[in-house]
Tab-separated table of N, CA, C and O in Angstrom:
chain	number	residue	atom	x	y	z
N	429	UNK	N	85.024	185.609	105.913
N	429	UNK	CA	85.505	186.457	106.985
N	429	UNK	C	86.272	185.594	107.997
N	429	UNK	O	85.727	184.616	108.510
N	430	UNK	N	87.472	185.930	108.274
N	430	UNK	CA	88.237	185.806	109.616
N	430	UNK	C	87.399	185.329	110.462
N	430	UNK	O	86.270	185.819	110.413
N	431	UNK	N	87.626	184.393	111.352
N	431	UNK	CA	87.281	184.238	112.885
N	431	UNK	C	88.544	184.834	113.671
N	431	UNK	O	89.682	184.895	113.205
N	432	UNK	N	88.081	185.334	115.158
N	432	UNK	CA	89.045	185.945	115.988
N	432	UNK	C	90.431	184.988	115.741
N	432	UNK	O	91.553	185.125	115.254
N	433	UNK	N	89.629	183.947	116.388
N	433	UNK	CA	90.916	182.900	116.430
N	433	UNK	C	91.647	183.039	115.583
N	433	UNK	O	92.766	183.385	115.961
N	434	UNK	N	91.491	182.894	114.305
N	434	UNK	CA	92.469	183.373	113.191
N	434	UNK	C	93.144	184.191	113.555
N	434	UNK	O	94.360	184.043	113.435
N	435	UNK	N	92.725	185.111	114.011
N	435	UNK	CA	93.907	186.311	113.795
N	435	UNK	C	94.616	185.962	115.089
N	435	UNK	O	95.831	185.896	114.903
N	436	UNK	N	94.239	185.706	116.395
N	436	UNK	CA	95.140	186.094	117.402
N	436	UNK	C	96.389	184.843	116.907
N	436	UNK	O	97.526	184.898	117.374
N	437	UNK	N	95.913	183.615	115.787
N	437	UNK	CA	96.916	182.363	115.506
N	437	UNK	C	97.923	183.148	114.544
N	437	UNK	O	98.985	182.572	114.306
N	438	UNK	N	97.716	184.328	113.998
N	438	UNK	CA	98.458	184.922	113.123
N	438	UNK	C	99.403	186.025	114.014
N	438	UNK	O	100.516	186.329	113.584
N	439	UNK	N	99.030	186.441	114.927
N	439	UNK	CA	99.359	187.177	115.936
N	439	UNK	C	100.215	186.460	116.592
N	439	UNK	O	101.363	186.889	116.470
N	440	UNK	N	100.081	185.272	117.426
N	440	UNK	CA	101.139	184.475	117.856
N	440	UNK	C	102.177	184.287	116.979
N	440	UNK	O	103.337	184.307	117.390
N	441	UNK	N	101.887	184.091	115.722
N	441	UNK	CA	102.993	183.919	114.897
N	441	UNK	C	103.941	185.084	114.262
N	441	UNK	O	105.079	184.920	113.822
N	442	UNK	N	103.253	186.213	114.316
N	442	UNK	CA	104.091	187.699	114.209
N	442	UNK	C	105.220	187.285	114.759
N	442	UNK	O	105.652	186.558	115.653
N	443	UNK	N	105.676	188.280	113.583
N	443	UNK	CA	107.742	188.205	113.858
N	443	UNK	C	107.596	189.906	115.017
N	443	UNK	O	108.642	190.103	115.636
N	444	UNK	N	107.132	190.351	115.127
N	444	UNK	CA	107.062	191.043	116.260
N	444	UNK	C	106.408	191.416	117.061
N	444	UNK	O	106.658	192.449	117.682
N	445	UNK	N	105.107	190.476	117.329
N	445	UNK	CA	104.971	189.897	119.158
N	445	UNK	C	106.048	188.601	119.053
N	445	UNK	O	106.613	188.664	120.145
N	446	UNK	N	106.463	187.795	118.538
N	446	UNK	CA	107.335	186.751	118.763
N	446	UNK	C	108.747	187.571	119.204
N	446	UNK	O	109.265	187.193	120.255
N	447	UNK	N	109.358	188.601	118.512
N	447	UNK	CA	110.598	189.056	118.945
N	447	UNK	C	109.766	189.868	120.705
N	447	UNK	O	109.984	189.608	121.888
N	448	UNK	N	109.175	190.490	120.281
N	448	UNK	CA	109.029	191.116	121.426
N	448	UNK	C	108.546	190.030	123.198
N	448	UNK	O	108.928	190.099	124.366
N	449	UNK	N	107.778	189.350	122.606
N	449	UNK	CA	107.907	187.994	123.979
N	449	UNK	C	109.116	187.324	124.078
N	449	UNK	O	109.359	186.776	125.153
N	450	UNK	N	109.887	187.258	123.220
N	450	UNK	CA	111.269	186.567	123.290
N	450	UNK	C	112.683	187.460	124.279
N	450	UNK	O	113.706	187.158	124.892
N	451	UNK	N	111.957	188.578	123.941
N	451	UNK	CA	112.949	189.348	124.586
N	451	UNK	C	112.616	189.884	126.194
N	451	UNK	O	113.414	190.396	126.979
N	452	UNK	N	111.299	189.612	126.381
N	452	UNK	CA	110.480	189.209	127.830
N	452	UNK	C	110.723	188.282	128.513
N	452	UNK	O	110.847	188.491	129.720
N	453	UNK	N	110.872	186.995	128.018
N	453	UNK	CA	110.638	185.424	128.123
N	453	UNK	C	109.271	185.241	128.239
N	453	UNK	O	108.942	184.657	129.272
N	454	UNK	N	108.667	185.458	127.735
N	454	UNK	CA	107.634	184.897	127.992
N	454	UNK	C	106.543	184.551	126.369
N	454	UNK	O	106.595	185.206	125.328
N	455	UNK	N	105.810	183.566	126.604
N	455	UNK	CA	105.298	183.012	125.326
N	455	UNK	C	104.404	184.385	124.447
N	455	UNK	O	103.762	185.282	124.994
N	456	UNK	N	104.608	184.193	123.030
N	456	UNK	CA	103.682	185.691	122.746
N	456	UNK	C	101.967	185.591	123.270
N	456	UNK	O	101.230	186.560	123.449
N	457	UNK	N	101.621	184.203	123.437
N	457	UNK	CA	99.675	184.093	123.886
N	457	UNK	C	100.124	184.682	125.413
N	457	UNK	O	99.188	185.271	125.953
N	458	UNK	N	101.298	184.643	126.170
N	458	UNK	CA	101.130	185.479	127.489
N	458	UNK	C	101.041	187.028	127.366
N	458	UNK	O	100.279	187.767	127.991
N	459	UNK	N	102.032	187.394	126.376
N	459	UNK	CA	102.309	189.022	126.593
N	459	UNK	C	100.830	189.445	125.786
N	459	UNK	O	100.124	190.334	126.263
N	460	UNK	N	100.410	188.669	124.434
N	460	UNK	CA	98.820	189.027	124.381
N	460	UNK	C	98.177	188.791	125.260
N	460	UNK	O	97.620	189.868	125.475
N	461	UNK	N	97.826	188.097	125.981
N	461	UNK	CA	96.471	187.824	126.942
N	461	UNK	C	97.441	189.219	128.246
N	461	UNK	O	96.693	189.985	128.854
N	462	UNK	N	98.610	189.313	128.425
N	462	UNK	CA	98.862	190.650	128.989
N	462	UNK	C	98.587	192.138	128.937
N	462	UNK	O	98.524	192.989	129.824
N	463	UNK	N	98.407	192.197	127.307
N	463	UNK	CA	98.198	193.116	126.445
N	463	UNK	C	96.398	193.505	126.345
N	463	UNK	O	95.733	194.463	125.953
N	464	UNK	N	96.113	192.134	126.955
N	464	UNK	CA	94.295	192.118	126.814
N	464	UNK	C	94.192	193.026	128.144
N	464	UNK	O	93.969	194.236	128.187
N	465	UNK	N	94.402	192.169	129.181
N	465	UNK	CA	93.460	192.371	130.354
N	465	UNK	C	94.042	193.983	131.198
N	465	UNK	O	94.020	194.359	132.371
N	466	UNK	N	94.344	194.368	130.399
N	466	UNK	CA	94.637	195.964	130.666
N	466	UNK	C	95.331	196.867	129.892
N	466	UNK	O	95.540	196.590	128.711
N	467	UNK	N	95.783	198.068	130.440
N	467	UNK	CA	96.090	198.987	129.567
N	467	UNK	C	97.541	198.130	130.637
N	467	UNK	O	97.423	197.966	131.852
N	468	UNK	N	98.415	197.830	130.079
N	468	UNK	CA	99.740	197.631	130.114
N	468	UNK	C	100.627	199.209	130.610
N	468	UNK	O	100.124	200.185	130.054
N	469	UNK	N	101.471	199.450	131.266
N	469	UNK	CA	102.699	200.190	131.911
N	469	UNK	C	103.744	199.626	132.018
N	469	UNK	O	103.761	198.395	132.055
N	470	UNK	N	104.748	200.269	132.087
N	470	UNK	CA	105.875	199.716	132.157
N	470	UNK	C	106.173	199.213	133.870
N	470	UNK	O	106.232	199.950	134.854
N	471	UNK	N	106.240	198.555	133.842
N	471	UNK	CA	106.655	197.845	135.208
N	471	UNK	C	105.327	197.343	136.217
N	471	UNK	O	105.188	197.302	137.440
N	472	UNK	N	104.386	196.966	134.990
N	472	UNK	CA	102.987	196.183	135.687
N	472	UNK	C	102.798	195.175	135.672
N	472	UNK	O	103.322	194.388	134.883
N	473	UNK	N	102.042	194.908	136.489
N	473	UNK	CA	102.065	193.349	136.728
N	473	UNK	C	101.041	192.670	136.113
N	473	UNK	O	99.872	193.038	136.224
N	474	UNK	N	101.566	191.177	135.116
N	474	UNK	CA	100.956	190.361	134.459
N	474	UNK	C	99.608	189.666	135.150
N	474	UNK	O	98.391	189.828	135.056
N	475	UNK	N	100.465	188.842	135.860
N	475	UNK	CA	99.889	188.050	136.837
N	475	UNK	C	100.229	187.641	138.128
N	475	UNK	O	101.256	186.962	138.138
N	476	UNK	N	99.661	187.842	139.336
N	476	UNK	CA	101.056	187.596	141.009
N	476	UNK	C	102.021	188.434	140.862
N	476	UNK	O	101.825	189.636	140.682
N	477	UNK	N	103.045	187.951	140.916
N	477	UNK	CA	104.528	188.526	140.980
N	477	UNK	C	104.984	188.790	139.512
N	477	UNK	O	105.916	189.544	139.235
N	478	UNK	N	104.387	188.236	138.772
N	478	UNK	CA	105.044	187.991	137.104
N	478	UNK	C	104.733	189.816	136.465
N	478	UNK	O	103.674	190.426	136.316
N	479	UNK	N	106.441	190.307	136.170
N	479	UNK	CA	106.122	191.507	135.401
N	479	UNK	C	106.689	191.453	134.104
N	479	UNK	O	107.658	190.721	133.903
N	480	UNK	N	106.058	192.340	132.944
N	480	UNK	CA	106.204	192.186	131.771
N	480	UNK	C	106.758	193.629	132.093
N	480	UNK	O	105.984	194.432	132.614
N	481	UNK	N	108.161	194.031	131.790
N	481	UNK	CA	108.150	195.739	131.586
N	481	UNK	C	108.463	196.340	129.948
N	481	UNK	O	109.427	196.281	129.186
N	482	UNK	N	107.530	196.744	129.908
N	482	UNK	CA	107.259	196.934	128.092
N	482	UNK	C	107.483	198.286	128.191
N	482	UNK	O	107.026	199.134	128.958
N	483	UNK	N	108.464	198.352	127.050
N	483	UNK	CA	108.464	199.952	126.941
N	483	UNK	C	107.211	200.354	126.114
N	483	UNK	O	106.242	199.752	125.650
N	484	UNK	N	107.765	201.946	126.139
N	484	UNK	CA	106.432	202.389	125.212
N	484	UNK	C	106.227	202.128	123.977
N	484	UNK	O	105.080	201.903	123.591
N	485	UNK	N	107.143	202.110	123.238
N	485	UNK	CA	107.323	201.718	122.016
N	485	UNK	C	106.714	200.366	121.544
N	485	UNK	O	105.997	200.038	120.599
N	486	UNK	N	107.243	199.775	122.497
N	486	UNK	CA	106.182	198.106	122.394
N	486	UNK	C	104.758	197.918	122.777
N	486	UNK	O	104.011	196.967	122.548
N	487	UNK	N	104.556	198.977	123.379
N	487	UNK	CA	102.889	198.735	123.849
N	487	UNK	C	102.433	199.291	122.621
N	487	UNK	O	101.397	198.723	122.276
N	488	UNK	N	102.874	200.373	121.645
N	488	UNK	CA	102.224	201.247	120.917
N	488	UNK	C	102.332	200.070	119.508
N	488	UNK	O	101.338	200.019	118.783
N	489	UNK	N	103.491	199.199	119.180
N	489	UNK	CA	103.822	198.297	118.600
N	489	UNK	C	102.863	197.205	118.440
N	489	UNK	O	102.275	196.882	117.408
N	490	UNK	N	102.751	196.458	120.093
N	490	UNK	CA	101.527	195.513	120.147
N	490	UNK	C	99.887	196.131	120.016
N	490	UNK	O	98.943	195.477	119.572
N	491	UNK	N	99.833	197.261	120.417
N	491	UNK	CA	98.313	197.750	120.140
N	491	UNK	C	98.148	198.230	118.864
N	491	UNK	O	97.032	198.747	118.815
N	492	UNK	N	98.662	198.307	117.902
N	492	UNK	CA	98.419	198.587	116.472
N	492	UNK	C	98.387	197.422	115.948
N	492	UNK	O	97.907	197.252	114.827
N	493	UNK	N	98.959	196.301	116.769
N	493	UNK	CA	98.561	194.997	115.899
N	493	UNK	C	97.650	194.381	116.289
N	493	UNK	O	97.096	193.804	115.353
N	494	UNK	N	97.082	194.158	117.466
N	494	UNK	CA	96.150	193.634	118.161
N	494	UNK	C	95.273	194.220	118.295
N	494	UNK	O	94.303	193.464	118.339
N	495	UNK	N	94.891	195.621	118.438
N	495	UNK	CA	93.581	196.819	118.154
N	495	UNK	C	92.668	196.030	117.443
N	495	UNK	O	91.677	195.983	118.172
N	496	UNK	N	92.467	195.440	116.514
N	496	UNK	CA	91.001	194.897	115.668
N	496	UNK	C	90.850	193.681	116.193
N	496	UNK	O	89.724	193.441	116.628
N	497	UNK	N	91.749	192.744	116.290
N	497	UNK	CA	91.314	191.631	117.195
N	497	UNK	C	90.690	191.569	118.552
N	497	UNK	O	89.941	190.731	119.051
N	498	UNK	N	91.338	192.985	119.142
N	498	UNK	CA	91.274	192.345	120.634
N	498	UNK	C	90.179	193.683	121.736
N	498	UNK	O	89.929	193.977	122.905
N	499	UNK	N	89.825	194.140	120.140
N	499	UNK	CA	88.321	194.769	120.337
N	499	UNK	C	86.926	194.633	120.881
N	499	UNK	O	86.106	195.535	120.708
């Protein structure tokens, strides 16, 4: 069986959390650990001042991939 770690290292490496943080700027372990610590909106805030604005399509994108991991 998988350890978490595994997967979120397979997750970083997705060709789409990688396109999708690329097109953020920001590293894909940020927009996941973004993707963790809440239900994500478009125009919410990461961390301080730092905003990720994810459309819907990408939240629904990253939570079908991250849903079993980040359970």
């Amino acid at each position: 069986m998988k350890q978490k770690t595994d997967f979120l290292r397979e997750l970083y490496a997705d060709e789409a959390v990688c396109f999708i943080a690329d097109r953020h700027n920001v590293t894909p372990q940020q927009l996941l650990h973004y993707l963790h610590i809440g239900e994500p909106q478009t125009d919410a805030a990461a961390s301080g001042d730092t905003f990720i604005p994810l459309e819907p399509n990408e939240i629904e994108i990253l939570k079908g991939l991250s849903g079993t991991v980040l359970d």
